[in-house]
Every structure is written in structure tokens, then in C-alpha cells.
PDB file of C-alpha atoms in Angstrom:
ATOM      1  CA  UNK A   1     147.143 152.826 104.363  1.00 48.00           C
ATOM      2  CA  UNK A   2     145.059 152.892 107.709  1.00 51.00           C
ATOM      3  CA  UNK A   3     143.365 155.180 108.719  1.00 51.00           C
ATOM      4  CA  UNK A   4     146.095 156.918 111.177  1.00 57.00           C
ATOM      5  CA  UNK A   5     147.943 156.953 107.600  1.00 59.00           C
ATOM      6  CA  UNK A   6     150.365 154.046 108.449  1.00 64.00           C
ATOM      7  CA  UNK A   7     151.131 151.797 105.759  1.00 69.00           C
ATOM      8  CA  UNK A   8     150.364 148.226 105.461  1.00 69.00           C
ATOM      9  CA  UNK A   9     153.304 145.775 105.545  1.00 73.00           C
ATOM     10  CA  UNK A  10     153.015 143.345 102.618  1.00 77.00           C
ATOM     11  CA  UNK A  11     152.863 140.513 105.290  1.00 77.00           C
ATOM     12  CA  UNK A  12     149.920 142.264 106.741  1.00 75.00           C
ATOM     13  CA  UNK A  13     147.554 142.979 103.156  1.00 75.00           C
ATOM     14  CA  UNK A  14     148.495 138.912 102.054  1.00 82.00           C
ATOM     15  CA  UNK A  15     147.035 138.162 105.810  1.00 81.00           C
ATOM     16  CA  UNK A  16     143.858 140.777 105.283  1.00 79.00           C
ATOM     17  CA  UNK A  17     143.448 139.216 101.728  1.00 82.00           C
ATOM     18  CA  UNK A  18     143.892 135.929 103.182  1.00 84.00           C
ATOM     19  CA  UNK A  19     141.029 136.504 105.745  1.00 83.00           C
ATOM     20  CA  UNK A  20     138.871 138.688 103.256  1.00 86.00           C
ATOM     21  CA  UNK A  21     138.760 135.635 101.076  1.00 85.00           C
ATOM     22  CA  UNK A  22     137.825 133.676 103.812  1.00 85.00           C
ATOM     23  CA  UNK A  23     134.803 135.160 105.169  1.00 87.00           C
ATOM     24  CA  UNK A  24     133.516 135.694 101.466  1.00 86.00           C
ATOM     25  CA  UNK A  25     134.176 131.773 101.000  1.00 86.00           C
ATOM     26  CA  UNK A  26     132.043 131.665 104.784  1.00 87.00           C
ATOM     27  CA  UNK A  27     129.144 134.296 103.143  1.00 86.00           C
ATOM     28  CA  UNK A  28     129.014 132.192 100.078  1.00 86.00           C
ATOM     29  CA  UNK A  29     128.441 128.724 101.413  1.00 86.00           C
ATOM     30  CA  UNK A  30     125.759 130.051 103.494  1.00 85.00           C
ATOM     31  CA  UNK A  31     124.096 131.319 100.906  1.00 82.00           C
ATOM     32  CA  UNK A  32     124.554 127.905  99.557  1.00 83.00           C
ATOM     33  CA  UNK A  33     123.236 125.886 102.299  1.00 83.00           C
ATOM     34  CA  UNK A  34     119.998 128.286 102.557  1.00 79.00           C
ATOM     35  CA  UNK A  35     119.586 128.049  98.968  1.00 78.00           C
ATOM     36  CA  UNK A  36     119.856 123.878  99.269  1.00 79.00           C
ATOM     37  CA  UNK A  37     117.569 124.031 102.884  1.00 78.00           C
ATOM     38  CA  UNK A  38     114.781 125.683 100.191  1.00 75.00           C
ATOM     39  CA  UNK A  39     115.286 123.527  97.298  1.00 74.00           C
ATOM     40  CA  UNK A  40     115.210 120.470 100.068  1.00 72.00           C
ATOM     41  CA  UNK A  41     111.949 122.067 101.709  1.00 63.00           C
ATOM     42  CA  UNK A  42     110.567 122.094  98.216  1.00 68.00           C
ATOM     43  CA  UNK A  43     111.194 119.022  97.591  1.00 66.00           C
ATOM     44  CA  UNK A  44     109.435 117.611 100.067  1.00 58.00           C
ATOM     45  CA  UNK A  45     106.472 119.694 100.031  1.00 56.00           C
ATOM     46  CA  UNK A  46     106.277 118.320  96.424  1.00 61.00           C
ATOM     47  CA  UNK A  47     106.973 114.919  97.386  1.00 60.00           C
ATOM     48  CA  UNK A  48     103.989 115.226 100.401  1.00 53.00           C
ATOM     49  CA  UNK A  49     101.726 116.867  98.122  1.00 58.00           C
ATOM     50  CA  UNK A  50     101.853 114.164  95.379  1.00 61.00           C
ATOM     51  CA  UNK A  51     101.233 111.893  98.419  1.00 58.00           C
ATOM     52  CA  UNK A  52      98.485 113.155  99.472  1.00 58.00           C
ATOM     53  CA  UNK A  53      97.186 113.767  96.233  1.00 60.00           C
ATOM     54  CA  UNK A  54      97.773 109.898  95.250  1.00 60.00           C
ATOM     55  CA  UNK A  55      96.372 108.738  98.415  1.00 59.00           C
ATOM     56  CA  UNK A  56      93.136 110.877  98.039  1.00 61.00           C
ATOM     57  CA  UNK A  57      92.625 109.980  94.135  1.00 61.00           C
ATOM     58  CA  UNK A  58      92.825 106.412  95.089  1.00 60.00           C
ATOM     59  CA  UNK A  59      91.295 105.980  98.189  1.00 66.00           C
ATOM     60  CA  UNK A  60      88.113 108.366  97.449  1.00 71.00           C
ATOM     61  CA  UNK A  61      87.911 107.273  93.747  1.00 72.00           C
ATOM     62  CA  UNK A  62      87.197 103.466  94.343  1.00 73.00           C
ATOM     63  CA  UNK A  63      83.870 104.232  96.880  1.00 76.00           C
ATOM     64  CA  UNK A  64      83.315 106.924  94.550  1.00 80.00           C
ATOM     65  CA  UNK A  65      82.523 105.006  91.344  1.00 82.00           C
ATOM     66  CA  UNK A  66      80.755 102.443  93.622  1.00 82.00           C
ATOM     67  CA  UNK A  67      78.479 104.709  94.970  1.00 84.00           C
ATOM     68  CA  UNK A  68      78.080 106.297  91.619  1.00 85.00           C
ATOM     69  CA  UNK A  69      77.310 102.796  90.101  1.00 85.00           C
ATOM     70  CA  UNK A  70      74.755 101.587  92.321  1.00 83.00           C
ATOM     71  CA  UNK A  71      72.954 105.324  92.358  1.00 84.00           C
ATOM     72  CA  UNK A  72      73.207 105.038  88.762  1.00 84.00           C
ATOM     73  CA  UNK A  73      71.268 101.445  88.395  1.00 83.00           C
ATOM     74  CA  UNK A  74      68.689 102.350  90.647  1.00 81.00           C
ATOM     75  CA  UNK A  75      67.750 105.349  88.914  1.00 80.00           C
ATOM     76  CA  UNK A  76      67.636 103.134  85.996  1.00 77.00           C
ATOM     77  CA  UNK A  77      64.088 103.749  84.800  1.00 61.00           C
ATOM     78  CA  UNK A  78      64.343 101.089  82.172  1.00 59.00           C
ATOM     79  CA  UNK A  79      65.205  98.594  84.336  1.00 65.00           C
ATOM     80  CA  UNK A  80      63.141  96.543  87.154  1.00 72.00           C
ATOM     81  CA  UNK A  81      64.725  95.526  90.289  1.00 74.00           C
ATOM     82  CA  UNK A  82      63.812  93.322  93.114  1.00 78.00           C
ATOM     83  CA  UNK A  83      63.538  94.186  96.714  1.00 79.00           C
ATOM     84  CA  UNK A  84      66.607  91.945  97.388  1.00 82.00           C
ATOM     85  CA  UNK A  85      68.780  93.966  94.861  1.00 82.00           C
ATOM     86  CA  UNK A  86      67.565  96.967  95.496  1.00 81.00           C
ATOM     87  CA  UNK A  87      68.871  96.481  99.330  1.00 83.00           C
ATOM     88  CA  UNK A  88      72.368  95.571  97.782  1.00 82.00           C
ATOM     89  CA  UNK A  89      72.639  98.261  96.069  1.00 84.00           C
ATOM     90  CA  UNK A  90      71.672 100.772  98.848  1.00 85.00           C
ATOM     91  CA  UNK A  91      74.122  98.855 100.743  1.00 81.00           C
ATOM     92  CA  UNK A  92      76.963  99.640  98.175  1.00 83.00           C
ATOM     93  CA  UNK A  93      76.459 103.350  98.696  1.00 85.00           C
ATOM     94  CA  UNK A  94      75.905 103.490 102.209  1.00 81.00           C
ATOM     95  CA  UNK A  95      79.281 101.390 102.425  1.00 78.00           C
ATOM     96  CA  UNK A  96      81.148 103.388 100.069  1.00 80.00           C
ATOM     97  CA  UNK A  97      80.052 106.784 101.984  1.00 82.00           C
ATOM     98  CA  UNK A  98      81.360 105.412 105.169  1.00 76.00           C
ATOM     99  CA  UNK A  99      84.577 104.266 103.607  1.00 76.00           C
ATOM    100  CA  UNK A 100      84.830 108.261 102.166  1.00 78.00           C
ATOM    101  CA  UNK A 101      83.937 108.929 105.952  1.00 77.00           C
ATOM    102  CA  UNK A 102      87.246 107.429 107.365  1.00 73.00           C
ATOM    103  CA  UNK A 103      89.128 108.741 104.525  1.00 73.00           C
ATOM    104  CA  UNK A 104      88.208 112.505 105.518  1.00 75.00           C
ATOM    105  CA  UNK A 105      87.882 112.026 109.103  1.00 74.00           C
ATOM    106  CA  UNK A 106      91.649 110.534 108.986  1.00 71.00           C
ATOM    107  CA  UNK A 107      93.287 113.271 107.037  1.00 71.00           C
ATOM    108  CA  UNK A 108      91.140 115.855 109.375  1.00 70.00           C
ATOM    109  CA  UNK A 109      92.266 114.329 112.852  1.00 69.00           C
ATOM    110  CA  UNK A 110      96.167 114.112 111.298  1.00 67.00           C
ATOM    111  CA  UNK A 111      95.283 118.016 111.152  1.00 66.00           C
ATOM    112  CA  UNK A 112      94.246 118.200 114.210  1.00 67.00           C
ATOM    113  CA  UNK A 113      97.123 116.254 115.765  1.00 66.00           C
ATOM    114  CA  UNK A 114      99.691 118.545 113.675  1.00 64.00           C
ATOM    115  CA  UNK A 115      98.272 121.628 114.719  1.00 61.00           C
ATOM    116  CA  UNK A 116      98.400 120.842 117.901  1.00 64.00           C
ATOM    117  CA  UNK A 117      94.794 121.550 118.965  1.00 58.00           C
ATOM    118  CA  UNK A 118      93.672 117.868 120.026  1.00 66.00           C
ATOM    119  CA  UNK A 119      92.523 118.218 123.680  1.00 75.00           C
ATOM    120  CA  UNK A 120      91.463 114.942 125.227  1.00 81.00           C
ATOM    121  CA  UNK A 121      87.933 114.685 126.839  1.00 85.00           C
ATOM    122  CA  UNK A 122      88.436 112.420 129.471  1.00 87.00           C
ATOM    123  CA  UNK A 123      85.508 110.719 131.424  1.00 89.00           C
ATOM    124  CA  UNK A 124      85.176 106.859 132.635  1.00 91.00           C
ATOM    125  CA  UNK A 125      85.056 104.955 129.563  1.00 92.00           C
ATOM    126  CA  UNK A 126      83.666 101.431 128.823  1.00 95.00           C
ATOM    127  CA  UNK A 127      86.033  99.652 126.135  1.00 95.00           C
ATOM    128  CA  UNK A 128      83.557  96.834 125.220  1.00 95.00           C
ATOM    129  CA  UNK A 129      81.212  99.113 124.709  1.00 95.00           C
ATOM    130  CA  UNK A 130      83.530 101.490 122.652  1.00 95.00           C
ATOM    131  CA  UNK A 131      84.666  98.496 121.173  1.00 96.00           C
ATOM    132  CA  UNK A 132      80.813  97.747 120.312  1.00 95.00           C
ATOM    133  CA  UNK A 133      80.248 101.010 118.632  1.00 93.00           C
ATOM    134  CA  UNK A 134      83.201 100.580 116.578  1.00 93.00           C
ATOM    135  CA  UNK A 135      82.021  97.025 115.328  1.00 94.00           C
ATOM    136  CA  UNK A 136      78.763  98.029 114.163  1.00 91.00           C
ATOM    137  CA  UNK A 137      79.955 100.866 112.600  1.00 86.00           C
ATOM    138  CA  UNK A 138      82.195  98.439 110.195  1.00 88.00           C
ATOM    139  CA  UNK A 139      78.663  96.300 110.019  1.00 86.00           C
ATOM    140  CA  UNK A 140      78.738  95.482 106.389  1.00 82.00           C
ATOM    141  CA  UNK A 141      82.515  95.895 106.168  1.00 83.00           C
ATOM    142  CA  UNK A 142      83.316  93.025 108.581  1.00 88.00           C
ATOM    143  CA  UNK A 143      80.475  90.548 107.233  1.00 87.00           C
ATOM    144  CA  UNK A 144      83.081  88.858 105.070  1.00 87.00           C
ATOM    145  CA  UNK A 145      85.414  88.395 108.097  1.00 93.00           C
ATOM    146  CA  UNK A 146      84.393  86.432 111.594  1.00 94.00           C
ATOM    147  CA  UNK A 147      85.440  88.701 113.947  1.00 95.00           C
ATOM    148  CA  UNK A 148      86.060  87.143 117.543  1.00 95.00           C
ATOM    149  CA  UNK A 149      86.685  89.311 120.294  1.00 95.00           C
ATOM    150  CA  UNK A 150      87.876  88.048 123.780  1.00 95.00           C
ATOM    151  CA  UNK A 151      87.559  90.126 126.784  1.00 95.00           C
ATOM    152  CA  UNK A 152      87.264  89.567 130.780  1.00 95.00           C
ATOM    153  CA  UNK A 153      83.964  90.171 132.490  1.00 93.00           C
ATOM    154  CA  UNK A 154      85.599  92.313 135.376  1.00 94.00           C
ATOM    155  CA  UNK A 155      87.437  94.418 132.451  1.00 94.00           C
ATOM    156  CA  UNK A 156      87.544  97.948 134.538  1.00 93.00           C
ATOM    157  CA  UNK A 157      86.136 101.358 133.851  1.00 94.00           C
ATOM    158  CA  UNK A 158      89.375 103.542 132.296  1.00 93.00           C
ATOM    159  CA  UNK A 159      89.601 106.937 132.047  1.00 91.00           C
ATOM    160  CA  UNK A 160      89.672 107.903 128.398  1.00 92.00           C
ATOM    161  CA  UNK A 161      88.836 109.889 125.554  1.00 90.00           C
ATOM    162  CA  UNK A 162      86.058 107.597 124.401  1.00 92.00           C
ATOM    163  CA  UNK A 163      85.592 109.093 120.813  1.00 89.00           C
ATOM    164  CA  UNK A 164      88.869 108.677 119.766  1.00 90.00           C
ATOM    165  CA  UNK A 165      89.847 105.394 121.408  1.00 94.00           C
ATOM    166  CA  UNK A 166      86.726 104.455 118.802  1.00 92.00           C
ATOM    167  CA  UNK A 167      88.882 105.779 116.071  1.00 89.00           C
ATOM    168  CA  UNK A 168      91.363 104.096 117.547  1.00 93.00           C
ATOM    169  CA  UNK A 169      89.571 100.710 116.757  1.00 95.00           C
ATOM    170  CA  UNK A 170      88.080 101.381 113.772  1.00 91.00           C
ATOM    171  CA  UNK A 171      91.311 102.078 111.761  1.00 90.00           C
ATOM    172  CA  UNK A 172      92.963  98.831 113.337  1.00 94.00           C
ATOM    173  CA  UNK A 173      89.871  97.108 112.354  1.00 94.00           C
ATOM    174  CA  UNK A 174      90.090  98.162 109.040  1.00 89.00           C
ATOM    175  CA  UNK A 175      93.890  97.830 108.736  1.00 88.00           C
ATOM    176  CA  UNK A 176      93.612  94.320 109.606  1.00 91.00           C
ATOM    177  CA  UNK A 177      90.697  93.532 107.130  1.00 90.00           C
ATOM    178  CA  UNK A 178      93.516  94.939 104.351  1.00 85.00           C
ATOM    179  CA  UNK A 179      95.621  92.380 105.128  1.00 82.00           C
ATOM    180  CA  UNK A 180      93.507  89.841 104.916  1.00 86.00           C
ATOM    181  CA  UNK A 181      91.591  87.202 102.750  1.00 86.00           C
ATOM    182  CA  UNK A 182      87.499  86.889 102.698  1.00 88.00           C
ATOM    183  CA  UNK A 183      86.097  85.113 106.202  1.00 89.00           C
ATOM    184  CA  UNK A 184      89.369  84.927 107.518  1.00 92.00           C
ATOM    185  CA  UNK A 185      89.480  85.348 111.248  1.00 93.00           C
ATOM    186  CA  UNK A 186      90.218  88.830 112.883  1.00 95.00           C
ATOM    187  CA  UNK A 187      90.888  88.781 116.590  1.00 95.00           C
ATOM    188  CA  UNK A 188      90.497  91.495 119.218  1.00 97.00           C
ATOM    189  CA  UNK A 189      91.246  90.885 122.780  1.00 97.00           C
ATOM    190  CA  UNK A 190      91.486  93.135 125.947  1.00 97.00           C
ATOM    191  CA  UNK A 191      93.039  92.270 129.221  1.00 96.00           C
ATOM    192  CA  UNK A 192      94.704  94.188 132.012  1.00 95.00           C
ATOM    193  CA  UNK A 193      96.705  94.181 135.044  1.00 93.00           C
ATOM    194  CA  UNK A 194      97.471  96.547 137.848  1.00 90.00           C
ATOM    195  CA  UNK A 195      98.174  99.318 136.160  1.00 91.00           C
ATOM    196  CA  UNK A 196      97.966  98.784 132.043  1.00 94.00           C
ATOM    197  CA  UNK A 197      95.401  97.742 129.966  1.00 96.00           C
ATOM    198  CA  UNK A 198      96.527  96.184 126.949  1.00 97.00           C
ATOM    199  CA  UNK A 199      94.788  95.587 123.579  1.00 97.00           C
ATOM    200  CA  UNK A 200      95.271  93.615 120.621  1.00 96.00           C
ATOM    201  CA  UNK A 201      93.715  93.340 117.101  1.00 96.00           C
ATOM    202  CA  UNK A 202      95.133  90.469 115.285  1.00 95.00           C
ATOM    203  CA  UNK A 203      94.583  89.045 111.614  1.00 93.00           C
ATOM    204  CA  UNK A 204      95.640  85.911 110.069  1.00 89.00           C
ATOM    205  CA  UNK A 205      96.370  87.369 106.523  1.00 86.00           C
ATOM    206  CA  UNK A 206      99.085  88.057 104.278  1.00 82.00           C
ATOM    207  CA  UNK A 207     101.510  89.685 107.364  1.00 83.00           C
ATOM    208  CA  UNK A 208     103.847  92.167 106.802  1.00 83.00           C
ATOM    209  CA  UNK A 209     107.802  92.542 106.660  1.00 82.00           C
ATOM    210  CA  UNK A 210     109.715  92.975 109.554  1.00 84.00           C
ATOM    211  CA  UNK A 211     111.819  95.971 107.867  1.00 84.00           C
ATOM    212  CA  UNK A 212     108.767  97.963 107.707  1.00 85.00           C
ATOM    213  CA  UNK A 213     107.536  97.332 111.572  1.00 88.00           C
ATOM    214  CA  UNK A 214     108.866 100.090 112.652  1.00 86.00           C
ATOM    215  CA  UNK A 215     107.250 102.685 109.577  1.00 89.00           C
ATOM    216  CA  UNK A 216     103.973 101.855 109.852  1.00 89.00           C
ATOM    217  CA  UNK A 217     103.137 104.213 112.462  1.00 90.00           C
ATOM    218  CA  UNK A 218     104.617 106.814 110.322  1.00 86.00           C
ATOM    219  CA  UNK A 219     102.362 109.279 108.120  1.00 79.00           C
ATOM    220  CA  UNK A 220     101.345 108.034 104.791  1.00 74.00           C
ATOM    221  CA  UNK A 221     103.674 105.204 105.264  1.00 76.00           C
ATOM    222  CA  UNK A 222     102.415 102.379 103.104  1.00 72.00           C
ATOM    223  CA  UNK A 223     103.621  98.732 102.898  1.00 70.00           C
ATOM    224  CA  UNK A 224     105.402  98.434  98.994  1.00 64.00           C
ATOM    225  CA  UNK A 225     106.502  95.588  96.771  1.00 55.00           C
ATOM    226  CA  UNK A 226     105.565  92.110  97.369  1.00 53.00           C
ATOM    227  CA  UNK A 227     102.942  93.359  99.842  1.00 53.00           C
ATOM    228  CA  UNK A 228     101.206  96.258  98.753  1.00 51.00           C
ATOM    229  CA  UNK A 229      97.588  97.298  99.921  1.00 59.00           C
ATOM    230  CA  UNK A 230      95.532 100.473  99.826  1.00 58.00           C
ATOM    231  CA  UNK A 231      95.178 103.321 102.016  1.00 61.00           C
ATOM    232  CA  UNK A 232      96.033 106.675 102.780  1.00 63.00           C
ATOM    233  CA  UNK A 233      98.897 105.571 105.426  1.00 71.00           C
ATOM    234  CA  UNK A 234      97.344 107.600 108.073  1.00 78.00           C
ATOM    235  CA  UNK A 235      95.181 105.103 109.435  1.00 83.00           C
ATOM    236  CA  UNK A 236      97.722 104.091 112.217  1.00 89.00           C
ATOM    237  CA  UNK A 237      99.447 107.064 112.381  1.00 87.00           C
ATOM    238  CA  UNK A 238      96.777 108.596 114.322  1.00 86.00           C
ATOM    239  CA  UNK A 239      96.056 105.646 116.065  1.00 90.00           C
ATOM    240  CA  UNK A 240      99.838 106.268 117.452  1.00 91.00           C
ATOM    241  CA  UNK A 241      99.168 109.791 118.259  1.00 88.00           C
ATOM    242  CA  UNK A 242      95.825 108.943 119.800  1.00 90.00           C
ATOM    243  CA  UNK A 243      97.499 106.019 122.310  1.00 93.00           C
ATOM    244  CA  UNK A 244     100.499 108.223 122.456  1.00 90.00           C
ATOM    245  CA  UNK A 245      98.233 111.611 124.205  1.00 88.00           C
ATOM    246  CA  UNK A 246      96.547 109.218 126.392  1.00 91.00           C
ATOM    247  CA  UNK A 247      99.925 108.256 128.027  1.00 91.00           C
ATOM    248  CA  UNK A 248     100.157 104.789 126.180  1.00 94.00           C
ATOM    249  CA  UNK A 249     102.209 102.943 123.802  1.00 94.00           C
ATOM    250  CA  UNK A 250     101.774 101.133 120.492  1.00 95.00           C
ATOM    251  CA  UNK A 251     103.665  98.675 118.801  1.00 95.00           C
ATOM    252  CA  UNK A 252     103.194  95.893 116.123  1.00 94.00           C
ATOM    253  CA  UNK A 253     104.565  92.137 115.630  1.00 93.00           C
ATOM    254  CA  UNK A 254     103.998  90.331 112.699  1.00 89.00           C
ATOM    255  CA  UNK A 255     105.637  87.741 110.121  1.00 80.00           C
ATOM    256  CA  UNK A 256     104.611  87.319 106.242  1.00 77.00           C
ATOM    257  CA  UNK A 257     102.006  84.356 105.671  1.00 79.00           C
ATOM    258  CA  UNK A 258     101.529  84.311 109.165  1.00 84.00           C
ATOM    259  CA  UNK A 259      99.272  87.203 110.055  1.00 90.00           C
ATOM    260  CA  UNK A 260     100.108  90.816 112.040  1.00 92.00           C
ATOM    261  CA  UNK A 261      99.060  91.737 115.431  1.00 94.00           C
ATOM    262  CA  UNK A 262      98.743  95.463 116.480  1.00 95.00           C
ATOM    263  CA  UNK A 263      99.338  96.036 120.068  1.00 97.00           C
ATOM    264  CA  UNK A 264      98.155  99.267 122.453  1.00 97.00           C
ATOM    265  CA  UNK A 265      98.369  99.946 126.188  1.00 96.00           C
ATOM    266  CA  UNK A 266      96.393 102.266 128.041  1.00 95.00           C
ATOM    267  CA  UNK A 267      96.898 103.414 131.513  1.00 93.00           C
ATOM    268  CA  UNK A 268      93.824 102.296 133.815  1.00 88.00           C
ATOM    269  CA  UNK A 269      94.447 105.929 136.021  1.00 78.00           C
ATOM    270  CA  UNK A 270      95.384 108.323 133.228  1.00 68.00           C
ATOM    271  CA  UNK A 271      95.699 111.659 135.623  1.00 62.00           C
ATOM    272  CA  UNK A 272      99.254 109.764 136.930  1.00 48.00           C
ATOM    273  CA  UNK A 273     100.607 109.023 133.342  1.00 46.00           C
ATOM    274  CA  UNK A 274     102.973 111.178 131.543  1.00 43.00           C
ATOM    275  CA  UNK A 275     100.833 112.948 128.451  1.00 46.00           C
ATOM    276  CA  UNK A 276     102.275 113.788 125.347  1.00 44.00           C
ATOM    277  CA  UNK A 277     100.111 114.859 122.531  1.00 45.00           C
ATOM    278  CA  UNK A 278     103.075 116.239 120.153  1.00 41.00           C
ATOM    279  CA  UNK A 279     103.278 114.279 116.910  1.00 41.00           C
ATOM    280  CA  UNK A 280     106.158 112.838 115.478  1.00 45.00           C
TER     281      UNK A 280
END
């Protein structure tokens, strides 16, 4: 009956039964989907964890034992050491601190960058001499490579975040050292036109796939298989992001055997550009 005490035709209750079974089919496979959204988000907070967790164990482990190594041998009391070794061994563990230095300092500035609280400090920059900086910082990490670097006398003045355009060139520095053999040549050039200035770090080592150009400006995206080299895969991911919030682009070309070049632009009057500092 309704509720005017009509009765309900039997066409009408197999229509409201129809439709009642209908909307609990709708209620159920929502329920469904939110239960597979959670399971899915899950998932891949597992899946990122474990990531992060492999990436850390490996990356921090290897300077880790190094630095425990050499700090073990000179506190050797037993054991005599020249002047000569002595250096070499201080040299091991100031090496192996900077390399845990790069690993941090990455994983804090991809914080940064997510959280959305990266605010560029932008002053007239000097590339060759942020260039410079970033050079002797990798000191001892680049004696095994010849690095060459080619840039113009009249290269301008940009306006820039100078600190992390250093970042910037230290993890292409050290991406390219990855990928290649002992005192193989590294190249990085700067030149510029108009409006652009355009930078290039380029190795002649192993190369890399051309499926995977397009990942490996993606977080904790790391070349697999054949090719497969260490790191945290955040390295150029914040170099993107970095490039990316000063109005730039980056991109990469490369072919296996025959060496990878990574490539950046940076406007030369940054208060015209378009900035975006949202990660992707």
C-alpha cells in the first residue's frame, strides 16, 4: 500500500523492485571501487616504501662500510701507516661522507619540492662560477674522469637561484660519472642566445635506452636490465623540478655504447618566464 492507502499494481512493485535492486547493485559497487581505490593506495605506498627503503640501504650502505673501513684501519693501533696512506684513507671517508651528503640532501629537496615549500631566491647569478663550485665539490669524485667544460667568455649574468642550479650540476655530474668507465671524458658546455641559455653535460659511457628517455626524470626511476647502475633515482628528478621552477626545460638524448647527453635551458630574464614549481 502507499501511504494514502492505495494499493500497488503488480506492474508497479516488479518496477520498485526492479529499481530497488538497482540502486543496491549502484551502493554496492561503490563500496567496491572505494574498497579497490584503498587496496590500490596501499599498494603503492608499499611499493614506494620498499623503494625508498632499497634505495637508502644501498646507496648509504656502500659509503658507509667505506668510511667505516678506512676509520677502522687508521685506528689500527697495531698497525703503522705512512703519510701517503694515511691521506688515502682520510680521503675515503671524506668521499664517502659527501656521497651520504647527496644522498640526504636529494631525498630532503624531493621533500621540499612535494610539499610545495621551495621558494626560489633569485639574484644575478654567475654559471661558471656555479659551475666552479660544483666541480670542486666532486674534487676527488671526478679525478678518475677528465672533465672538459666549454663555455663563451661573454656568457651573461642570469637571474637564478644559484644554490640550486649547483644542485642542479652536481647530480648531472654525478649521473654522468654512473654511466661511465674510469678517465673517460665528461663534457659540460654552456652557450646562449637571445633569450635561452642552454646547458649540456655529456658522457661517453655505456648510454642508455631510448624506451627509458622519457622516465628518467621521474622519481626513483632507475635504468634496469642490460643497463643497470646505482642510485636513489632522484638525482634528476629534482634536477627537473629545479629547471622546471625557474621557467626552463630539460630533456635528454642518448644511444647505448654511444654515450648520453642531458640537456637544460634557462631563461636569461626569468621575471618574464612562466614559473611553475608544482612537481609531477
Amino acid at each position: 500500500l502507499f501511504t494514502d492507502g492505495q494499493k500497488i499494481s503488480p506492474e508497479s512493485a516488479m518496477l520498485m523492485n526492479a529499481w530497488t535492486s538497482l540502486a543496491a547493485l549502484a551502493l554496492e559497487r561503490v563500496d567496491l571501487v572505494s574498497v579497490a581505490k584503498k587496496e590500490a593506495l596501499m599498494s603503492e605506498t608499499d611499493k614506494l616504501r620498499n623503494t625508498i627503503l632499497n634505495s637508502l640501504s644501498h646507496e648509504l650502505k656502500t659509503p658507509l662500510a667505506a668510511i667505516s673501513g678506512a676509520a677502522a684501519t687508521l685506528l689500527e693501533e697495531r698497525t703503522n701507516y705512512g703519510e701517503k696512506a694515511q691521506q688515502e684513507l682520510l680521503k675515503t671517508i671524506k668521499e664517502g661522507s659527501r656521497r651520504m651528503e647527496r644522498v640526504i640532501a636529494n631525498l630532503l629537496d624531493s621533500t621540499r619540492f612535494e610539499s610545495g615549500s621551495v621558494a626560489l631566491k633569485l639574484d644575478w647569478c654567475d654559471l661558471e662560477d656555479t659551475v666552479g663550485v660544483a666541480l670542486r665539490q666532486l674534487k676527488e669524485a671526478t679525478t678518475h674522469y677528465k672533465i672538459k667544460t666549454h663555455m663563451p667568455d661573454d656568457l651573461p649574468f642570469i637571474r637564478a637561484d644559484a644554490a640550486l642550479l649547483e644542485h642542479v650540476f652536481l647530480n648531472l655530474l654525478d649521473n654522468a660519472m654512473k654511466y661511465s668507465v674510469l678517465d673517460s671524458e665528461i663534457e659540460l658546455g654552456i652557450t646562449f642566445d637571445e633569450n635561452n641559455v642552454l646547458c649540456t653535460v655529456r658522457d661517453n659511457g655505456i648510454g642508455m635506452p631510448a624506451n627509458v628517455l622519457k622516465d628518467i626524470f621521474n622519481k626513483f626511476f632507475r635504468v634496469t636490465g642490460e643497463i643497470t647502475v646505482g642510485g636513489t633515482g632522484l638525482g634528476l628528478y629534482i634536477c627537473k623540478n629545479i629547471i622546471k621552477a625557474h621557467g626552463g626545460r630539460i630533456w635528454a638524448e642518448s644511444k647505448p655504447g654511444e654515450g648520453s647527453t642531458i640537456f637544460f635551458t634557462l631563461p636569461r630574464n626569468i621575471d618574464n618566464a612562466k614559473m611553475d614549481i608544482l612537481v609531477e
